[in-house]
mmCIF file of C-alpha atoms in Angstrom:
data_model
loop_
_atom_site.group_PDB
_atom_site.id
_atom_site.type_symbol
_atom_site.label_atom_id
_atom_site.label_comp_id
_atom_site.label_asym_id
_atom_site.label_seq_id
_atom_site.Cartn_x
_atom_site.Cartn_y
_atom_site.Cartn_z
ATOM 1 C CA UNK D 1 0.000 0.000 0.000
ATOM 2 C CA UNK D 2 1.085 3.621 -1.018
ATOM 3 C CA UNK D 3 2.937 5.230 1.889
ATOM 4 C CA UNK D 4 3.782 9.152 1.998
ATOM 5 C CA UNK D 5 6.930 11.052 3.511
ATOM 6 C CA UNK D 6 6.942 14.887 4.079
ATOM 7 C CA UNK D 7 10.172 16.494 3.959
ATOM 8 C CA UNK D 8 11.316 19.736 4.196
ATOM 9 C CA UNK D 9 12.754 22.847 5.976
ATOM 10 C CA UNK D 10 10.925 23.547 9.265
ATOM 11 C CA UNK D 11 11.812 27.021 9.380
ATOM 12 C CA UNK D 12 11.478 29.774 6.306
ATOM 13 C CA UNK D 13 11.576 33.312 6.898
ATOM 14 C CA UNK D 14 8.765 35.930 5.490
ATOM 15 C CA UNK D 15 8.843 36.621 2.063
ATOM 16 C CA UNK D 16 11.041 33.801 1.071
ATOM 17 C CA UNK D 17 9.722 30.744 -0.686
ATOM 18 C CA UNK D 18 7.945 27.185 1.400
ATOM 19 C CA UNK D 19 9.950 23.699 -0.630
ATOM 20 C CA UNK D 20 8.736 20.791 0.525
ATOM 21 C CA UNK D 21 9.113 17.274 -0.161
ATOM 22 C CA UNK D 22 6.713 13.928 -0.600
ATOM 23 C CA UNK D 23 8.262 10.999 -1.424
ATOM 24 C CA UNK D 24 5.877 8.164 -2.327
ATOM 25 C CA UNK D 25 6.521 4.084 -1.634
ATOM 26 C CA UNK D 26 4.650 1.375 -1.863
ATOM 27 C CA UNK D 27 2.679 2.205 -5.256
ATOM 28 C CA UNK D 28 3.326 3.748 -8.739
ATOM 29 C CA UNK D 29 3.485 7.832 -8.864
ATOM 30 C CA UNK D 30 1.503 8.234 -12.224
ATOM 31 C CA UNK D 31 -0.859 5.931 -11.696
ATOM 32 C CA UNK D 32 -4.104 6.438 -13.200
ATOM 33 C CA UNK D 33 -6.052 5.733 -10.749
ATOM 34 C CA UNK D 34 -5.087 8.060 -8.002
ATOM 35 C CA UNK D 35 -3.463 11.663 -7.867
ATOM 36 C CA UNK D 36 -2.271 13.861 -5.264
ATOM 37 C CA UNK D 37 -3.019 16.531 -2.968
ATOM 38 C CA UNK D 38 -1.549 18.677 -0.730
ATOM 39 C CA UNK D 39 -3.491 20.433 2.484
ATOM 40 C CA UNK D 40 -2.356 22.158 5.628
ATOM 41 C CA UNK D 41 -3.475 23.077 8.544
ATOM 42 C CA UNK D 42 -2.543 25.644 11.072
ATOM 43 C CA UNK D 43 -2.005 24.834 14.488
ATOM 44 C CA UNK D 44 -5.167 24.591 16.600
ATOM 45 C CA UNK D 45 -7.263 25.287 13.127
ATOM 46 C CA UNK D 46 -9.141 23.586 10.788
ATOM 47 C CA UNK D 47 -8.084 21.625 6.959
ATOM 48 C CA UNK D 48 -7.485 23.575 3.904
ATOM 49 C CA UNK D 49 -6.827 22.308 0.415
ATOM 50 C CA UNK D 50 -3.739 23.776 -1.444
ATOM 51 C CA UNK D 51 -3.847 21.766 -4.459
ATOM 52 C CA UNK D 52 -3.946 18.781 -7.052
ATOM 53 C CA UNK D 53 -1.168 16.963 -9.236
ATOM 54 C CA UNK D 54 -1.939 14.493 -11.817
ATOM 55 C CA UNK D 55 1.507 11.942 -12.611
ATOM 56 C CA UNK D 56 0.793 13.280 -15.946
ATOM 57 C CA UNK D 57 1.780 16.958 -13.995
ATOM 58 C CA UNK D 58 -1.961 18.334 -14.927
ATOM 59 C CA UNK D 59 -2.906 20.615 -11.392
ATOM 60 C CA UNK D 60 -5.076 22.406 -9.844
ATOM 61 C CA UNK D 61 -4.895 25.262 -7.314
ATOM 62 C CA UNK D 62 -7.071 26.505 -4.319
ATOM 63 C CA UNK D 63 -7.848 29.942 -5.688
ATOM 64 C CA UNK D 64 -7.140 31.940 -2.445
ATOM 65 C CA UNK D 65 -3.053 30.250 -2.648
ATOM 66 C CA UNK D 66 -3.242 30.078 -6.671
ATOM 67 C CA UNK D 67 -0.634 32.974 -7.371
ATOM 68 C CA UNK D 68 1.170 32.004 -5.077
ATOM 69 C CA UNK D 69 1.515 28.013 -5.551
ATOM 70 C CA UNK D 70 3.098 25.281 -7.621
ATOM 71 C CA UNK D 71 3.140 21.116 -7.669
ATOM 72 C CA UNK D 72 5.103 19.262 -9.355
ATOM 73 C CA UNK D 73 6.330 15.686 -9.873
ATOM 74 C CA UNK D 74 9.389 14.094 -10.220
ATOM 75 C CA UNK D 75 8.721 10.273 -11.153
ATOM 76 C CA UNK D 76 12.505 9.293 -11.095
ATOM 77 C CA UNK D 77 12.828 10.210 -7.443
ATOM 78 C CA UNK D 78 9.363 9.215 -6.867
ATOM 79 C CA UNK D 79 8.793 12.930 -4.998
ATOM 80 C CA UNK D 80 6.253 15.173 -5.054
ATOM 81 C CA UNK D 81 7.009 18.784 -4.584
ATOM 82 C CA UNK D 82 5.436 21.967 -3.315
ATOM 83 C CA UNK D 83 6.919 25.429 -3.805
ATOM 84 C CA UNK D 84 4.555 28.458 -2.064
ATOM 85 C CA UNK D 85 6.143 32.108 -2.722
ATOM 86 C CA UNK D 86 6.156 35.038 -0.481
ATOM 87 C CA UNK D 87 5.574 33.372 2.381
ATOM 88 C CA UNK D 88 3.992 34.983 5.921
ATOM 89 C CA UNK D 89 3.325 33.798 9.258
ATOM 90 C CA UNK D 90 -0.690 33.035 8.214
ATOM 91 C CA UNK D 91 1.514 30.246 6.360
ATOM 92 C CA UNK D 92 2.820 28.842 9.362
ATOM 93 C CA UNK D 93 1.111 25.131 9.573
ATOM 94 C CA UNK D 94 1.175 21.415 9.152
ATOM 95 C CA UNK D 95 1.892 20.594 5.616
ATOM 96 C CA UNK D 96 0.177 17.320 4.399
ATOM 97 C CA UNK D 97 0.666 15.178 1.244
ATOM 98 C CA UNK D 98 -2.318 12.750 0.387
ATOM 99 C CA UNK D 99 -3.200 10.198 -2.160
ATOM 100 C CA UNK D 100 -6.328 10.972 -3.394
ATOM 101 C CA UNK D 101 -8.557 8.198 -4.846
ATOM 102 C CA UNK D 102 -9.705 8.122 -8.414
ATOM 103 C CA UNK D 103 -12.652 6.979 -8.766
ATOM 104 C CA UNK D 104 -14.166 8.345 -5.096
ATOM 105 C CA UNK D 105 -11.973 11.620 -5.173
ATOM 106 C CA UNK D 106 -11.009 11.086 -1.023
ATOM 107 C CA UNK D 107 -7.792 11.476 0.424
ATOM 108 C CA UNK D 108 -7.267 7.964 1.128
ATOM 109 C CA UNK D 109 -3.859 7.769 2.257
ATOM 110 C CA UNK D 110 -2.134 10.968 4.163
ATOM 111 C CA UNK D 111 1.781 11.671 5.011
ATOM 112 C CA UNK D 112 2.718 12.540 8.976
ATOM 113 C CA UNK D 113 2.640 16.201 7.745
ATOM 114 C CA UNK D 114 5.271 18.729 8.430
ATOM 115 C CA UNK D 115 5.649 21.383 10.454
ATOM 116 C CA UNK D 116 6.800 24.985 8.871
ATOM 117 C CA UNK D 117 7.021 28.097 10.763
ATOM 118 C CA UNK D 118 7.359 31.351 8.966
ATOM 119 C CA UNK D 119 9.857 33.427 10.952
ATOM 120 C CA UNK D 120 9.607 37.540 10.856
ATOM 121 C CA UNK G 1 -14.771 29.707 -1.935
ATOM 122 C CA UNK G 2 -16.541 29.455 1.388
ATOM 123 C CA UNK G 3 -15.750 26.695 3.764
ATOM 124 C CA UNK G 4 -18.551 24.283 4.994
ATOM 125 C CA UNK G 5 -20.070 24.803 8.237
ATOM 126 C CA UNK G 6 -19.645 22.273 10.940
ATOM 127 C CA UNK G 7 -20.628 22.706 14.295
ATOM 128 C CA UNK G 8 -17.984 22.974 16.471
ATOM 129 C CA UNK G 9 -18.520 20.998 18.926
ATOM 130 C CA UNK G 10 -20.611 18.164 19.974
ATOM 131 C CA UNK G 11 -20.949 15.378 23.149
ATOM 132 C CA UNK G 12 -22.275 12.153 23.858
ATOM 133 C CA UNK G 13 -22.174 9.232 26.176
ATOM 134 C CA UNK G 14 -21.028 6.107 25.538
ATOM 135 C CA UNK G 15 -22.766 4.046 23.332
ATOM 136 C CA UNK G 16 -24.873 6.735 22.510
ATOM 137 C CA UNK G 17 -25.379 8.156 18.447
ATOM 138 C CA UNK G 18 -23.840 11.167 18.067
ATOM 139 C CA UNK G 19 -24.737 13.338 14.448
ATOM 140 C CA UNK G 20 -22.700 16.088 12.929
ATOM 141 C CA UNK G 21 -23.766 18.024 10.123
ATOM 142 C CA UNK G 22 -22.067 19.715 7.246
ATOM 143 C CA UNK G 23 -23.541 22.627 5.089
ATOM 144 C CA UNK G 24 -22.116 23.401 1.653
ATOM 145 C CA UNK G 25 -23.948 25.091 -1.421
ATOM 146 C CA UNK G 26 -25.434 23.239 -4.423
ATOM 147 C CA UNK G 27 -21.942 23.995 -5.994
ATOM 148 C CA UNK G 28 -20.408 21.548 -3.541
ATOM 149 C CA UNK G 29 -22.428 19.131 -1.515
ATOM 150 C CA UNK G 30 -26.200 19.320 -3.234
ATOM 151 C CA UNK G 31 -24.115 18.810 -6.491
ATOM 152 C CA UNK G 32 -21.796 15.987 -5.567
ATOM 153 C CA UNK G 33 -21.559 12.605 -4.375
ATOM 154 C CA UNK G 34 -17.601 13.360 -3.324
ATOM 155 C CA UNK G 35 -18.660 14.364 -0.382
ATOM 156 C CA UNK G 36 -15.905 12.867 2.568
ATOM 157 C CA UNK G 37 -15.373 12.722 6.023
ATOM 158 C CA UNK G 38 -11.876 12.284 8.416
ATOM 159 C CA UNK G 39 -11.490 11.829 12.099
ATOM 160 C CA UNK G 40 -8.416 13.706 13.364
ATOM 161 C CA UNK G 41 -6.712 12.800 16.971
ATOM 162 C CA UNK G 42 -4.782 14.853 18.467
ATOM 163 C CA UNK G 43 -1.238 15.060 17.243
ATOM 164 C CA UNK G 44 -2.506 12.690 14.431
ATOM 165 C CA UNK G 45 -3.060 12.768 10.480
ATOM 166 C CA UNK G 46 -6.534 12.989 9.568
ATOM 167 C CA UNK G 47 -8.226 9.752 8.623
ATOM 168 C CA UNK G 48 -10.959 8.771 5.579
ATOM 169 C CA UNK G 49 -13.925 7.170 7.406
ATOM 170 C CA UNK G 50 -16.498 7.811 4.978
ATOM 171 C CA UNK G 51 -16.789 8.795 1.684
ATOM 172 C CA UNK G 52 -18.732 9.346 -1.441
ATOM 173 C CA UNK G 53 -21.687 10.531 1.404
ATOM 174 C CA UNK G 54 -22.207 7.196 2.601
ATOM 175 C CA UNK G 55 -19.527 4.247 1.723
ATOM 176 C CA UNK G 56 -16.753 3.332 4.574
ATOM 177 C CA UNK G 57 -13.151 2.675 3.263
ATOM 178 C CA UNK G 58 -12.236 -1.149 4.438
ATOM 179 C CA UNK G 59 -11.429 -1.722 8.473
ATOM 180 C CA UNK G 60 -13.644 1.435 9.557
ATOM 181 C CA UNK G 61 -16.623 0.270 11.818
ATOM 182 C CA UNK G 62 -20.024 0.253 10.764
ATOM 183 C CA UNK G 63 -20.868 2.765 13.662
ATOM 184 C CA UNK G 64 -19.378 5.511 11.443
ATOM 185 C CA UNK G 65 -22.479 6.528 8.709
ATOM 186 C CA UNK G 66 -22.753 8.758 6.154
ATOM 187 C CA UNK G 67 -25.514 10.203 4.555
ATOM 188 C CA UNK G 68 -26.788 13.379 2.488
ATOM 189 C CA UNK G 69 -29.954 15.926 2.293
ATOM 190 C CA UNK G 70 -30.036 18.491 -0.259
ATOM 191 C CA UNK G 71 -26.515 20.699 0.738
ATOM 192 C CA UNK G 72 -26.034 19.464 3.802
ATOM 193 C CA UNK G 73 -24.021 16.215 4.685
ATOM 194 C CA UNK G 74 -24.220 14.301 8.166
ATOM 195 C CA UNK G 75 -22.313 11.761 10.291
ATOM 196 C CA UNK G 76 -23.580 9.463 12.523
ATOM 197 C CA UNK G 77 -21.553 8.089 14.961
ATOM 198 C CA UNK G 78 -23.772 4.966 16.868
ATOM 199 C CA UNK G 79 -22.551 3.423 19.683
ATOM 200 C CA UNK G 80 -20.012 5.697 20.947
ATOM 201 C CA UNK G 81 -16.599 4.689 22.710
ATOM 202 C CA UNK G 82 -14.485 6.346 24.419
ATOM 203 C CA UNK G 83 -11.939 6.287 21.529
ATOM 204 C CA UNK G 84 -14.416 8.066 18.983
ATOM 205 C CA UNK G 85 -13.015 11.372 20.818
ATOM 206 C CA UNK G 86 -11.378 13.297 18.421
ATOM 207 C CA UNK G 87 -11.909 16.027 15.643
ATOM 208 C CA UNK G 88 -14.329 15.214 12.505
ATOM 209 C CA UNK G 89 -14.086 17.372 9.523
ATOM 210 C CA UNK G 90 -16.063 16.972 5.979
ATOM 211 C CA UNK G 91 -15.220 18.005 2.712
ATOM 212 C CA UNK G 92 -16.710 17.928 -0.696
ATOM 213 C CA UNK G 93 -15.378 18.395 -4.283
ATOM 214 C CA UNK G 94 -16.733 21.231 -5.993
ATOM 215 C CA UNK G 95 -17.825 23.167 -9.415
ATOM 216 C CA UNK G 96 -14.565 24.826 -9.914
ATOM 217 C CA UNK G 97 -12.648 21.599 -9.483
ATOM 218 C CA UNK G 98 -11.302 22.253 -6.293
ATOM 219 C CA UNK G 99 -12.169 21.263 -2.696
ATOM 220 C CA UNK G 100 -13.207 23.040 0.492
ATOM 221 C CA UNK G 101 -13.324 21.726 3.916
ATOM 222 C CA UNK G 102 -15.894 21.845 7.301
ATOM 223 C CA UNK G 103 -14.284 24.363 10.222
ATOM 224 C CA UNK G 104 -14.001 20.947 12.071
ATOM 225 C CA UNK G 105 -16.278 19.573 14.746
ATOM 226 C CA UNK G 106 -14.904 18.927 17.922
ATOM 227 C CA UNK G 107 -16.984 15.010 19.751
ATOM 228 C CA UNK G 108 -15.912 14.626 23.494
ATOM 229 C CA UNK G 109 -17.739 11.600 24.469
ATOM 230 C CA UNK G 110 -18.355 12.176 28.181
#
């Protein structure tokens, strides 16, 4: 079964760019019959959607992070990346990668999350 | 896009049925079947117990239901235990492709 590991820099500083890592075992990363998603949630608040990847690299962006965002995929490393620009501390959260079923569209399978703190 | 509203918090005893609603728009629940729910413990990733409204993902208890009215979604906890304490949140796909999430309802089962 599909397995997901967050990695990443717990600390960025405001204005700077959020890079983190998902690396992906136990199951193909362009399978067709799943995708990915990435959601956070700040501490002591509630889930919010980021985003989408296809393995084909097809996305899809919460429109309140959209200028802000990007996904991508690397299949040879089997990682899944997310980049968010100009970072503040309403970024600060738990950063979650999830599998997201195909054919029910629910996160089926989530990472530990990580923990990024936007620093002033 | 609006998130869903949840009520934030809600109590039971044990083995009592607990429900907790969800209220979207027709351009996310009343349009969709993707309509999911996760139980959160504390210091924990969130976890699918139901989705498309109703169906539970394999090794979830039949305790945890799902169901759906117009644009609002509901979970029915029966039989509560003392381990059903956590935080429930829904979600459900909607018209612009994307997803939005419930504030998050808070069970303590007392």
């Amino acid at each position: 079964q599909v397995q997901l590991q967050e990695s990443g820099p717990g600390l960025v500083k405001a204005s700077q760019t959020l890079s983190l890592n998902c690396t992906v075992s136990g199951g193909s990363i362009t399978s067709g019959s799943y995708y990915w998603s990435w959601i956070r949630q700040p501490a002591g608040k509630g889930l919010e959607w980021i985003g989408r990847i296809y393995g084909s690299g097809d996305t899809n962006y919460n429109p309140s992070l959209k200028s802000r965002v990007s996904m991508s995929v690397d299949t040879s490393k089997k990682q899944l990346s997310l980049n968010l620009r100009s970072v503040t501390a309403a970024d600060t959260a738990i950063y979650y990668c999830t599998k997201v079923s195909g054919l029910h569209d629910a996160f089926d399978v989530w990472g530990q999350g990580a923990m990024v703190t936007v620093s002033s | 896009q609006s998130a869903l509203t949840q009520t934030a918090s809600v109590s039971g005893s044990p083995g009592q049925s607990i429900t907790i609603s969800c209220t979207g728009t027709s351009s996310d629940i009343g349009g969709y079947k993707y309509v999911s729910w996760y139980q959160q413990h504390p210091g924990k990733a969130p976890k699918l117990i139901i989705y498309d409204v109703s169906d539970r993902p394999s090794g979830i208890s039949n305790r945890f239901s799902g169901s759906k009215s117009g644009n609002t979604a509901s979970l029915t906890i029966s039989g509560l235990q003392a381990e059903d304490e956590a935080e429930y949140y829904c979600t459900s796909f909607t018209s612009s492709s994307t997803w939005v999430f419930g504030g998050g309802t808070k069970l303590t089962v007392l």
